[in-house]
């Protein structure tokens, strides 16, 4: 009985050596050890003992550990502020929000006629109210025919309603009493408050009359800037003559 027992102890010792070889030995050394054990096992099997085959060393690598990339947040798409449209100032093209259109109801060529005032005598005044952008024209006459020189003057005052802002523009023709100006602004007031005022002066500037007619047709533009244009939110425009 000593033979089979010795074979088993030898085989067990070889198994331990084989495992150690898997850890520290080279692959060639492991194969040589397996050949030796196989021969020993075959001899023992011839004597009626069970054959034990060692499993080959594992070549499967452990799967890599998952890498935590910190879950870097994308931050999301940057919100588009959208186009910041300050609103065109050409005659109040915008609708100004709720309640009524703020666009001009007429054009410079078809401006509403406010009548006539004197630019060098009396204290004439014309007043009108409305809502939204509008164009007006007013005739300023030279009435002082004395030898002394006296310039022509006029002044426009615009009062905007609460919560709405309008600006004031004046156009004075430079080519005589029979023309009008609709393009080149002569004077303007763009206050952010409730009141805008602007005035014009032209004609004689010396001690004596210039001998020419200084009558002019002045164009006045009320231009919407911001706020509502409801029928009850009205501006008031007053035009004064002879403001010396």
mmCIF file of N, CA and C in Angstrom, residues 13 27 32 57 89 97 118 123 152 165 188 194 196:
data_model
loop_
_atom_site.group_PDB
_atom_site.id
_atom_site.type_symbol
_atom_site.label_atom_id
_atom_site.label_comp_id
_atom_site.label_asym_id
_atom_site.label_seq_id
_atom_site.Cartn_x
_atom_site.Cartn_y
_atom_site.Cartn_z
ATOM 1 N N UNK A 13 2.245 17.124 -3.745
ATOM 2 C CA UNK A 13 3.371 18.056 -3.701
ATOM 3 C C UNK A 13 3.610 18.706 -5.042
ATOM 4 N N UNK A 27 6.546 30.256 -18.154
ATOM 5 C CA UNK A 27 5.621 29.349 -18.850
ATOM 6 C C UNK A 27 6.332 28.076 -19.279
ATOM 7 N N UNK A 32 7.210 22.050 -18.404
ATOM 8 C CA UNK A 32 8.101 20.939 -18.044
ATOM 9 C C UNK A 32 7.584 20.203 -16.828
ATOM 10 N N UNK A 57 -2.811 26.708 -16.686
ATOM 11 C CA UNK A 57 -2.905 28.052 -16.060
ATOM 12 C C UNK A 57 -3.865 28.948 -16.836
ATOM 13 N N UNK A 89 -36.674 103.488 -34.930
ATOM 14 C CA UNK A 89 -37.244 104.781 -34.582
ATOM 15 C C UNK A 89 -37.756 105.545 -35.777
ATOM 16 N N UNK A 97 -46.556 97.141 -28.219
ATOM 17 C CA UNK A 97 -47.166 96.270 -27.224
ATOM 18 C C UNK A 97 -48.668 96.198 -27.406
ATOM 19 N N UNK A 118 -47.803 132.988 -36.715
ATOM 20 C CA UNK A 118 -46.836 134.029 -37.050
ATOM 21 C C UNK A 118 -45.519 133.741 -36.353
ATOM 22 N N UNK A 123 -48.711 135.933 -30.427
ATOM 23 C CA UNK A 123 -48.310 134.746 -29.654
ATOM 24 C C UNK A 123 -49.229 133.580 -30.028
ATOM 25 N N UNK A 152 -37.528 134.831 -37.532
ATOM 26 C CA UNK A 152 -38.732 134.016 -37.332
ATOM 27 C C UNK A 152 -38.403 132.927 -36.306
ATOM 28 N N UNK A 165 -43.452 106.575 -24.254
ATOM 29 C CA UNK A 165 -42.476 107.613 -24.589
ATOM 30 C C UNK A 165 -42.532 107.934 -26.076
ATOM 31 N N UNK A 188 -34.351 118.308 -32.751
ATOM 32 C CA UNK A 188 -35.087 117.179 -32.182
ATOM 33 C C UNK A 188 -34.971 117.185 -30.669
ATOM 34 N N UNK A 194 -41.367 112.677 -19.678
ATOM 35 C CA UNK A 194 -42.699 112.858 -20.256
ATOM 36 C C UNK A 194 -42.791 114.077 -21.159
ATOM 37 N N UNK A 196 -40.970 116.703 -24.136
ATOM 38 C CA UNK A 196 -39.949 117.013 -25.140
ATOM 39 C C UNK A 196 -40.267 118.376 -25.736
#
